Short mmCIF file of C-alpha atoms and ligand atoms in Angstrom, two decimals:
data_model
loop_
_atom_site.label_atom_id
_atom_site.label_comp_id
_atom_site.label_asym_id
_atom_site.label_seq_id
_atom_site.Cartn_x
_atom_site.Cartn_y
_atom_site.Cartn_z
CA MET A 1007 -12.72 37.56 41.04
CA LYS A 1008 -9.55 39.49 41.87
CA ILE A 1009 -7.72 40.05 38.61
CA LEU A 1010 -4.27 41.47 37.90
CA VAL A 1011 -3.48 42.99 34.49
CA VAL A 1012 0.22 43.48 33.74
CA GLY A 1013 1.17 46.52 31.66
CA SER A 1014 0.51 50.25 31.38
CA GLY A 1015 -0.60 51.19 27.85
CA GLY A 1016 -3.81 51.78 25.94
CA ARG A 1017 -4.29 48.05 25.45
CA GLU A 1018 -4.12 47.45 29.20
CA HIS A 1019 -6.50 50.35 29.81
CA ALA A 1020 -9.00 48.71 27.43
CA LEU A 1021 -8.59 45.32 29.12
CA CYS A 1022 -9.09 46.81 32.62
CA TRP A 1023 -12.07 48.86 31.40
CA SER A 1024 -13.75 45.76 30.00
CA LEU A 1025 -12.95 43.58 33.03
CA GLN A 1026 -14.37 46.08 35.52
CA LYS A 1027 -17.70 46.26 33.72
CA ASN A 1028 -18.69 43.25 35.80
CA SER A 1029 -18.78 44.87 39.23
CA GLU A 1030 -18.18 41.53 40.94
CA HIS A 1031 -14.54 41.73 39.90
CA THR A 1032 -11.77 43.81 41.46
CA ILE A 1033 -9.14 44.84 38.96
CA TYR A 1034 -5.50 45.57 39.72
CA CYS A 1035 -2.98 46.79 37.17
CA ALA A 1036 0.82 46.70 37.45
CA PRO A 1037 2.24 49.21 36.95
CA GLY A 1038 -0.83 50.79 35.34
CA SER A 1039 -1.01 54.52 34.75
CA ASP A 1040 -2.97 57.56 35.84
CA GLY A 1041 -5.42 56.84 33.01
CA ILE A 1042 -5.83 53.22 34.06
CA ALA A 1043 -6.33 54.34 37.68
CA GLN A 1044 -9.81 55.47 36.57
CA VAL A 1045 -10.86 51.81 36.22
CA ALA A 1046 -8.36 49.74 38.24
CA ARG A 1047 -6.17 49.84 41.34
CA CYS A 1048 -2.65 50.52 40.16
CA VAL A 1049 0.25 48.71 41.80
CA ALA A 1050 3.73 50.23 41.50
CA LEU A 1051 5.52 47.12 40.24
CA ASN A 1052 7.55 46.75 37.08
CA ALA A 1053 5.83 44.65 34.38
CA THR A 1054 8.90 42.40 34.01
CA ASP A 1055 9.70 41.96 37.71
CA ILE A 1056 8.17 38.49 37.79
CA LYS A 1057 9.18 37.70 41.38
CA ALA A 1058 7.64 40.88 42.78
CA LEU A 1059 4.47 40.39 40.72
CA ALA A 1060 4.07 36.79 41.92
CA ARG A 1061 4.65 37.87 45.54
CA PHE A 1062 1.98 40.56 45.14
CA ALA A 1063 -0.45 38.08 43.56
CA GLU A 1064 0.07 35.63 46.41
CA ASP A 1065 -0.28 38.28 49.14
CA GLU A 1066 -3.42 39.79 47.56
CA ARG A 1067 -4.89 36.38 46.67
CA ILE A 1068 -5.17 37.35 43.01
CA GLU A 1069 -7.20 34.67 41.24
CA LEU A 1070 -6.26 35.46 37.66
CA THR A 1071 -3.41 37.36 36.02
CA VAL A 1072 -3.49 38.62 32.43
CA ALA A 1073 -0.38 39.79 30.59
CA GLY A 1074 -0.91 42.77 28.29
CA GLY A 1075 2.33 42.82 26.33
CA GLU A 1076 5.03 40.41 25.24
CA ALA A 1077 7.88 41.56 27.47
CA PRO A 1078 6.56 40.01 30.73
CA LEU A 1079 5.75 36.77 28.88
CA ALA A 1080 9.19 36.55 27.28
CA ALA A 1081 10.61 37.23 30.75
CA GLY A 1082 8.81 34.18 32.12
CA LEU A 1083 5.69 35.62 33.76
CA ALA A 1084 3.61 32.50 33.08
CA ASP A 1085 6.45 30.20 34.20
CA GLY A 1086 6.96 32.07 37.46
CA PHE A 1087 3.25 32.24 38.22
CA ALA A 1088 2.64 28.57 37.38
CA ALA A 1089 5.52 27.60 39.71
CA ALA A 1090 3.78 29.56 42.48
CA GLY A 1091 0.43 27.90 41.72
CA LEU A 1092 -1.08 31.13 40.37
CA ALA A 1093 -3.50 31.18 37.42
CA VAL A 1094 -2.34 33.17 34.42
CA ALA A 1095 -3.68 33.84 30.91
CA GLY A 1096 -0.53 34.06 28.82
CA PRO A 1097 1.93 31.52 27.42
CA LYS A 1098 5.09 30.28 29.09
CA ALA A 1099 8.37 31.71 27.76
CA ALA A 1100 9.04 28.63 25.59
CA ALA A 1101 5.77 29.19 23.70
CA ALA A 1102 6.14 32.99 23.77
CA ARG A 1103 9.13 32.41 21.44
CA LEU A 1104 6.57 32.40 18.62
CA GLU A 1105 6.85 36.16 19.05
CA SER A 1106 10.19 36.67 20.79
CA SER A 1107 12.15 34.83 18.06
CA LYS A 1108 11.16 35.30 14.44
CA ALA A 1109 13.53 32.48 13.41
CA PHE A 1110 11.78 30.17 15.88
CA ALA A 1111 8.37 31.20 14.49
CA LYS A 1112 9.46 30.63 10.89
CA ASP A 1113 10.90 27.18 11.71
CA PHE A 1114 7.67 26.36 13.55
CA MET A 1115 5.61 27.33 10.49
CA ALA A 1116 7.86 25.39 8.13
CA ARG A 1117 7.72 22.31 10.39
CA HIS A 1118 3.94 22.39 10.57
CA ARG A 1119 3.30 23.46 6.97
CA ILE A 1120 1.68 26.74 7.91
CA PRO A 1121 1.65 29.10 4.89
CA THR A 1122 4.18 31.91 5.25
CA ALA A 1123 6.71 33.78 3.12
CA ARG A 1124 9.73 31.72 1.94
CA PHE A 1125 12.67 32.50 4.20
CA ARG A 1126 16.22 31.84 5.31
CA VAL A 1127 17.76 32.43 8.71
CA ALA A 1128 21.24 34.02 8.86
CA ASP A 1129 23.51 34.09 11.91
CA SER A 1130 25.90 36.76 10.69
CA ALA A 1131 25.85 39.77 8.40
CA ASP A 1132 28.07 37.90 5.92
CA GLU A 1133 25.66 35.00 5.82
CA ALA A 1134 22.73 37.38 5.39
CA ARG A 1135 24.43 39.13 2.47
CA ALA A 1136 25.24 35.76 0.94
CA VAL A 1137 21.56 34.79 1.14
CA LEU A 1138 20.63 37.95 -0.73
CA ARG A 1139 23.35 37.55 -3.33
CA GLY A 1140 22.30 33.95 -3.81
CA GLY A 1141 19.30 35.48 -5.54
CA GLU A 1142 16.87 33.12 -3.87
CA PHE A 1143 14.41 35.93 -3.31
CA GLY A 1144 14.53 37.41 -6.77
CA ALA A 1145 16.78 39.59 -8.83
CA ARG A 1146 19.00 42.47 -7.70
CA ASP A 1147 16.19 44.96 -8.14
CA ALA A 1148 13.56 42.81 -6.41
CA PRO A 1149 12.25 43.51 -2.91
CA ALA A 1150 13.15 41.40 0.11
CA VAL A 1151 12.32 41.62 3.79
CA VAL A 1152 14.92 41.69 6.56
CA LYS A 1153 13.76 40.95 10.12
CA ALA A 1154 15.73 41.05 13.34
CA ASP A 1155 15.17 37.77 15.18
CA GLY A 1156 14.40 39.20 18.60
CA LEU A 1157 11.92 41.63 20.14
CA ALA A 1158 12.49 45.08 18.69
CA ALA A 1159 9.32 47.03 19.49
CA GLY A 1160 8.22 47.12 15.86
CA LYS A 1161 11.54 48.50 14.62
CA GLY A 1162 13.13 45.22 13.58
CA VAL A 1163 11.44 44.72 10.19
CA VAL A 1164 12.61 46.37 6.98
CA VAL A 1165 10.72 45.83 3.74
CA ALA A 1166 13.50 46.65 1.28
CA ARG A 1167 12.68 47.68 -2.27
CA ASP A 1168 15.82 46.14 -3.74
CA ARG A 1169 19.01 44.34 -2.78
CA ASP A 1170 20.91 47.55 -1.95
CA GLU A 1171 18.26 48.57 0.54
CA ALA A 1172 18.22 45.09 2.00
CA GLU A 1173 22.01 45.18 2.45
CA THR A 1174 21.74 48.55 4.15
CA ALA A 1175 19.13 47.07 6.49
CA ILE A 1176 21.44 44.17 7.31
CA ASN A 1177 24.27 46.59 8.09
CA GLU A 1178 22.07 48.73 10.29
CA LEU A 1179 20.44 45.87 12.15
CA MET A 1180 23.43 43.56 12.54
CA GLU A 1181 26.49 45.78 12.45
CA GLN A 1182 25.35 49.13 13.78
CA GLY A 1183 23.14 47.75 16.53
CA GLY A 1184 20.03 49.58 15.32
CA VAL A 1185 17.65 47.57 17.51
CA GLY A 1186 20.14 46.25 20.06
CA ALA A 1187 22.81 43.61 19.52
CA GLU A 1188 20.81 40.85 21.17
CA ALA A 1189 17.69 41.25 19.00
CA ALA A 1190 19.66 41.27 15.73
CA ARG A 1191 22.27 38.57 16.40
CA ARG A 1192 20.34 36.61 13.79
CA VAL A 1193 18.08 37.84 11.04
CA VAL A 1194 15.38 36.28 8.92
CA ILE A 1195 15.50 37.16 5.21
CA GLU A 1196 12.25 36.49 3.42
CA GLU A 1197 10.38 37.02 0.21
CA ALA A 1198 8.29 40.19 0.07
CA LEU A 1199 4.59 39.44 -0.18
CA THR A 1200 1.93 41.75 -1.55
CA GLY A 1201 -1.71 42.06 -0.66
CA ARG A 1202 -3.91 43.46 2.05
CA GLU A 1203 -3.10 42.81 5.68
CA ALA A 1204 -5.43 41.56 8.37
CA SER A 1205 -4.99 40.45 11.96
CA LEU A 1206 -6.87 37.51 13.38
CA LEU A 1207 -6.72 37.10 17.14
CA PHE A 1208 -8.05 34.28 19.27
CA TRP A 1209 -7.97 33.00 22.80
CA THR A 1210 -6.74 29.46 23.15
CA ASP A 1211 -6.15 27.05 26.01
CA GLY A 1212 -4.10 24.80 23.77
CA LYS A 1213 -7.10 22.67 22.76
CA ASP A 1214 -9.99 24.97 21.95
CA TYR A 1215 -10.07 28.49 20.60
CA LEU A 1216 -12.39 31.48 20.49
CA LEU A 1217 -11.98 33.84 17.55
CA MET A 1218 -12.18 37.60 17.87
CA PRO A 1219 -13.46 39.93 15.13
CA PRO A 1220 -10.70 40.35 12.52
CA ALA A 1221 -8.85 43.66 12.79
CA ARG A 1222 -6.58 45.83 10.68
CA ASP A 1223 -4.06 48.27 12.07
CA HIS A 1224 -2.19 51.19 10.54
CA LYS A 1225 1.49 51.02 11.36
CA ARG A 1226 2.89 54.00 9.45
CA VAL A 1227 2.91 57.34 11.20
CA GLY A 1228 1.58 59.39 8.30
CA GLU A 1229 -1.48 59.49 6.09
CA ARG A 1230 -1.36 57.38 2.94
CA ASP A 1231 1.15 55.18 4.81
CA ALA A 1232 3.92 57.78 4.71
CA GLY A 1233 6.81 57.90 7.15
CA PRO A 1234 8.25 55.37 9.56
CA ASN A 1235 6.54 52.45 11.27
CA THR A 1236 5.04 53.02 14.71
CA GLY A 1237 3.49 50.83 17.37
CA GLY A 1238 0.19 51.52 15.59
CA MET A 1239 -1.66 54.74 14.71
CA GLY A 1240 -5.11 53.22 14.64
CA ALA A 1241 -7.06 50.02 14.15
CA ILE A 1242 -10.46 48.94 12.91
CA THR A 1243 -12.71 45.93 12.98
CA SER A 1244 -15.23 45.55 10.20
CA SER A 1245 -16.77 42.74 8.21
CA ASP A 1246 -14.71 43.55 5.13
CA VAL A 1247 -11.33 43.12 6.87
CA LEU A 1248 -11.62 39.37 6.28
CA ASP A 1249 -14.62 37.90 4.46
CA ALA A 1250 -16.27 34.81 5.94
CA GLU A 1251 -14.93 32.47 3.29
CA THR A 1252 -11.34 33.66 3.65
CA GLN A 1253 -11.63 33.53 7.42
CA ALA A 1254 -12.83 29.92 7.27
CA ARG A 1255 -9.80 29.09 5.15
CA VAL A 1256 -7.48 30.90 7.56
CA VAL A 1257 -8.95 28.87 10.41
CA ARG A 1258 -8.42 25.63 8.52
CA GLU A 1259 -4.99 26.39 7.08
CA ILE A 1260 -3.47 28.51 9.84
CA VAL A 1261 -5.34 28.62 13.18
CA GLU A 1262 -5.94 24.89 13.56
CA PRO A 1263 -2.50 23.83 12.26
CA THR A 1264 -0.93 26.34 14.67
CA LEU A 1265 -2.72 24.72 17.62
CA ALA A 1266 -1.86 21.23 16.35
CA GLY A 1267 1.77 22.34 15.95
CA LEU A 1268 1.94 23.70 19.49
CA ALA A 1269 0.53 20.43 20.82
CA ALA A 1270 2.93 18.33 18.71
CA ASP A 1271 5.86 20.41 19.98
CA ARG A 1272 4.55 20.12 23.57
CA LEU A 1273 4.29 23.87 23.93
CA ASP A 1274 1.69 24.73 26.52
CA PHE A 1275 -0.18 27.78 25.18
CA ARG A 1276 -2.90 29.38 27.25
CA GLY A 1277 -3.49 32.92 26.19
CA VAL A 1278 -4.07 35.06 23.13
CA ILE A 1279 -2.53 34.35 19.73
CA PHE A 1280 -2.44 37.21 17.25
CA VAL A 1281 -1.81 36.13 13.67
CA GLY A 1282 -0.64 38.90 11.34
CA LEU A 1283 -1.73 37.93 7.81
CA MET A 1284 -0.98 39.01 4.28
CA LEU A 1285 -3.90 38.20 2.00
CA THR A 1286 -2.05 37.37 -1.22
CA ASP A 1287 -3.52 36.23 -4.52
CA GLU A 1288 -2.41 32.71 -3.61
CA GLY A 1289 -4.13 32.78 -0.23
CA ALA A 1290 -3.40 34.04 3.27
CA ARG A 1291 0.20 33.90 4.54
CA VAL A 1292 1.37 34.42 8.12
CA LEU A 1293 3.56 37.52 8.49
CA GLU A 1294 4.03 37.13 12.20
CA TYR A 1295 2.71 35.67 15.41
CA ASN A 1296 2.21 37.74 18.52
CA VAL A 1297 1.46 36.01 21.80
CA ARG A 1298 -0.87 38.67 23.21
CA PHE A 1299 -3.41 41.28 22.21
CA GLY A 1300 -2.25 43.96 19.78
CA ASP A 1301 -2.14 47.61 20.69
CA PRO A 1302 -4.30 49.36 19.35
CA GLU A 1303 -6.13 46.27 17.98
CA ALA A 1304 -7.22 45.40 21.52
CA GLN A 1305 -8.99 48.73 21.94
CA ALA A 1306 -10.97 48.30 18.70
CA ILE A 1307 -11.80 44.66 19.43
CA ILE A 1308 -12.69 44.95 23.11
CA VAL A 1309 -15.34 47.66 22.65
CA ARG A 1310 -17.37 45.08 20.71
CA LEU A 1311 -17.24 42.40 23.40
CA ARG A 1312 -20.57 41.78 25.10
CA SER A 1313 -19.45 38.88 27.30
CA ASP A 1314 -17.60 39.01 30.60
CA LEU A 1315 -13.94 39.23 29.58
CA ALA A 1316 -12.89 37.78 32.93
CA ALA A 1317 -14.84 34.58 32.29
CA ILE A 1318 -13.07 34.11 28.95
CA PHE A 1319 -9.60 34.73 30.37
CA ASP A 1320 -10.41 32.47 33.32
CA ALA A 1321 -11.47 29.65 31.00
CA THR A 1322 -8.29 30.25 28.96
CA ALA A 1323 -6.08 30.01 32.03
CA HIS A 1324 -7.77 26.87 33.35
CA GLY A 1325 -8.10 24.92 30.08
CA ARG A 1326 -11.89 25.25 30.00
CA LEU A 1327 -12.27 27.31 26.83
CA GLY A 1328 -14.38 24.58 25.21
CA GLY A 1329 -17.26 25.62 27.44
CA ALA A 1330 -16.79 29.38 27.01
CA ARG A 1331 -18.48 31.73 24.58
CA ALA A 1332 -17.72 35.21 23.36
CA GLU A 1333 -20.62 37.43 22.24
CA TRP A 1334 -19.71 40.35 20.00
CA SER A 1335 -21.77 43.33 18.96
CA ASP A 1336 -22.73 43.08 15.32
CA GLU A 1337 -21.01 46.35 14.42
CA SER A 1338 -17.77 47.86 13.19
CA SER A 1339 -15.31 49.67 15.41
CA ALA A 1340 -12.33 51.98 15.21
CA CYS A 1341 -9.54 53.28 17.40
CA VAL A 1342 -7.73 56.45 16.34
CA VAL A 1343 -4.42 57.07 18.12
CA LEU A 1344 -3.56 60.65 19.06
CA ALA A 1345 0.22 61.01 19.20
CA SER A 1346 2.62 63.64 20.47
CA ARG A 1347 4.97 65.74 18.38
CA GLY A 1348 8.09 63.83 17.37
CA TYR A 1349 6.50 60.36 17.64
CA PRO A 1350 7.82 57.80 16.80
CA GLU A 1351 11.41 59.05 16.73
CA LYS A 1352 11.57 61.45 19.65
CA PRO A 1353 8.22 62.18 21.27
CA GLU A 1354 7.76 65.36 23.28
CA THR A 1355 6.01 64.93 26.60
CA GLY A 1356 4.62 67.10 29.39
CA ASP A 1357 2.15 69.12 27.31
CA PRO A 1358 -1.25 69.92 28.89
CA ILE A 1359 -4.14 68.08 27.20
CA GLU A 1360 -7.33 70.06 26.66
CA GLY A 1361 -10.82 68.91 25.82
CA LEU A 1362 -10.76 65.40 27.29
CA ASP A 1363 -14.02 65.88 29.18
CA ALA A 1364 -15.79 67.34 26.16
CA ALA A 1365 -14.54 64.46 24.00
CA ALA A 1366 -15.67 61.87 26.54
CA ARG A 1367 -19.24 63.24 26.59
CA ASP A 1368 -20.36 60.99 23.74
CA PRO A 1369 -21.33 57.78 25.58
CA ARG A 1370 -20.46 55.72 22.52
CA VAL A 1371 -16.83 56.89 22.65
CA GLU A 1372 -14.18 55.41 24.94
CA ILE A 1373 -10.89 57.18 25.37
CA PHE A 1374 -8.12 54.81 26.36
CA HIS A 1375 -4.98 56.34 27.82
CA ALA A 1376 -1.66 55.17 26.41
CA GLY A 1377 0.72 57.88 27.58
CA THR A 1378 -0.74 60.45 29.96
CA ARG A 1379 -0.05 61.72 33.44
CA ARG A 1380 -2.40 63.54 35.78
CA GLY A 1381 -1.00 66.43 37.82
CA GLU A 1382 -1.94 67.20 41.42
CA ASP A 1383 -4.26 69.85 40.03
CA GLY A 1384 -6.14 67.09 38.18
CA ALA A 1385 -4.96 68.28 34.76
CA TRP A 1386 -3.84 65.71 32.19
CA ARG A 1387 -0.50 65.99 30.41
CA THR A 1388 1.15 63.95 27.68
CA ALA A 1389 3.63 61.36 28.94
CA GLY A 1390 4.50 59.29 25.88
CA GLY A 1391 4.49 59.07 22.09
CA ARG A 1392 1.11 57.43 21.71
CA VAL A 1393 -1.05 59.41 24.11
CA LEU A 1394 -4.73 58.50 23.66
CA GLY A 1395 -6.74 55.91 21.71
CA VAL A 1396 -10.14 57.37 20.80
CA THR A 1397 -12.33 54.35 20.26
CA SER A 1398 -15.90 53.79 19.15
CA THR A 1399 -18.34 51.41 17.53
CA GLY A 1400 -20.93 52.05 14.84
CA ALA A 1401 -23.44 50.26 12.64
CA THR A 1402 -20.97 50.88 9.82
CA LEU A 1403 -17.25 51.55 9.86
CA GLY A 1404 -18.02 55.07 8.63
CA GLU A 1405 -20.21 55.68 11.66
CA ALA A 1406 -17.58 54.38 14.08
CA LEU A 1407 -14.93 56.55 12.44
CA ALA A 1408 -17.15 59.63 12.47
CA ARG A 1409 -17.62 59.21 16.24
CA CYS A 1410 -13.87 58.79 16.80
CA TYR A 1411 -12.96 61.81 14.68
CA GLY A 1412 -15.73 63.90 16.24
CA ALA A 1413 -14.32 63.20 19.70
CA ALA A 1414 -10.70 63.62 18.54
CA SER A 1415 -11.49 67.08 17.16
CA ARG A 1416 -12.35 68.24 20.69
CA ILE A 1417 -8.97 67.21 22.10
CA ARG A 1418 -5.84 69.27 21.66
CA TRP A 1419 -2.34 69.83 22.90
CA VAL A 1420 0.70 71.44 21.39
CA GLY A 1421 2.04 69.18 18.66
CA MET A 1422 -0.79 66.61 18.75
CA HIS A 1423 -1.11 64.65 15.52
CA TYR A 1424 -3.15 61.76 14.20
CA ARG A 1425 -4.03 60.11 10.93
CA ARG A 1426 -7.27 61.24 9.33
CA ASP A 1427 -7.41 58.17 7.09
CA ILE A 1428 -7.72 55.33 9.59
CA GLY A 1429 -9.87 52.62 8.05
CA ARG A 1430 -9.70 54.39 4.71
CA PHE A 1431 -6.21 53.91 3.38
CA GLY A 1432 -3.36 51.54 3.61
CA LYS A 1433 -2.55 47.91 3.60
CA SER A 1434 -1.13 48.07 7.07
P1 LIG B 1060 6.04 41.83 11.35
O1 LIG B 1060 6.53 42.47 12.61
O2 LIG B 1060 6.73 40.59 10.96
O3 LIG B 1060 4.54 41.72 11.26
O4 LIG B 1060 6.31 42.92 10.22
C1 LIG B 1060 5.85 44.23 10.35
C2 LIG B 1060 5.23 44.68 9.04
O5 LIG B 1060 6.17 44.49 7.98
C3 LIG B 1060 4.02 43.86 8.62
O6 LIG B 1060 2.83 44.32 9.18
C4 LIG B 1060 4.04 44.06 7.12
O7 LIG B 1060 3.48 45.31 6.75
C5 LIG B 1060 5.51 44.10 6.80
N1 LIG B 1060 6.00 42.76 6.42
C6 LIG B 1060 6.48 41.79 7.21
N2 LIG B 1060 6.82 40.69 6.51
C7 LIG B 1060 6.56 40.97 5.21
C8 LIG B 1060 6.68 40.24 3.99
N3 LIG B 1060 7.19 39.00 3.96
N4 LIG B 1060 6.30 40.85 2.86
C9 LIG B 1060 5.81 42.10 2.87
N5 LIG B 1060 5.66 42.85 3.98
C10 LIG B 1060 6.02 42.29 5.15
N1 LIG B 1061 -0.33 46.80 16.66
C1 LIG B 1061 0.64 45.80 16.50
C2 LIG B 1061 1.05 45.10 17.71
O1 LIG B 1061 0.53 45.29 18.78
O2 LIG B 1061 1.94 44.28 17.60
#
């Protein structure tokens, strides 16, 4: 098969790496990166230029297109490709609103009785403040969560410790344009939940679904969950992320009702659904939906896949998932993100990376490139905030982590930093 992956980060590198393991496939990636060029043919097209991507897919006779991130899907990738008769694994824009509008997702969950935090939607800062002062989410000194409605690259959610902090978040999001005026025209105010977090991802063609191993990511930049949120500093899969009994309940109370809700609302969903969960004392609650693989969850999940990823995506795109299977290695896995100085606020780039070859010598370690560039001399340099995702599997989580950290210790550049407590600390 000729397959096009849309995107350029560590997640897309992992997807291309897995797809090309079956040598019968030819993998293209738009726009890709120098790191991805090691496993796919990169095509210099913007990930949200749907017309140009569709033209390329038609000219090259691409048989299957896979969207890495949410931006191309929200921009109508699946709609444009379907109109051109091209197969795509990824939802149309109307269904991608499960991620691109938090208010839409919350209304969807309320309509279909899917357990989630209690919430209100506010269309102005005054309304948002009134919701808080109404005391619906607890007393003045109680926490509340403020979320920008639109896509905000992980910066649109503030878990406020009390009402003052929540009001400050409303001001920053809605009045000072912290994440862009469009994304924060509306906000969702919701009750703060407590518990451990877990992510459950699955492929679906709208009827059937295939679960992936549950994952947990680490969003805060610093050890012991200090500092600001990032796109993700690491992720793990391991049997204790979500025990079998809880997972069965999540399937019954969340996964299946989500698919039934999509069908009832006539939303055609063929792609990956990522459910962010809070495991509270009263049961699992949905924190968010994403309509694609997570980054770096994808890296940690994909290294455990034994099946041909292309066959699964193909079945997803063509509504044949009922006949597909996914075999996973019976292990744990981890991805540790190596970041550049200043990430997430103001990452420095252009620093030479040393030790990549030495780190890659362990055959059980995969190094996925998120933000690198290769010079004409062949030397790698940093080119983004998240630079590399050092990924491995192991019989135990400890073993997987030891491999990741062993490889990470061989890599260095000026200002490189990473969390030493991935898989060890944190609820998120
Ligand atoms: P989201 O983008 O909605 O997943 O939110 C990002 C992060 O904010 C989540 O991973 C949680 O750590 C936190 N969060 C979101 N909603 C809530 C909530 N209702 N209660 C507590 N923490 C939350
Ligand atoms: N790691 C979180 C995300 O991809 O949304």
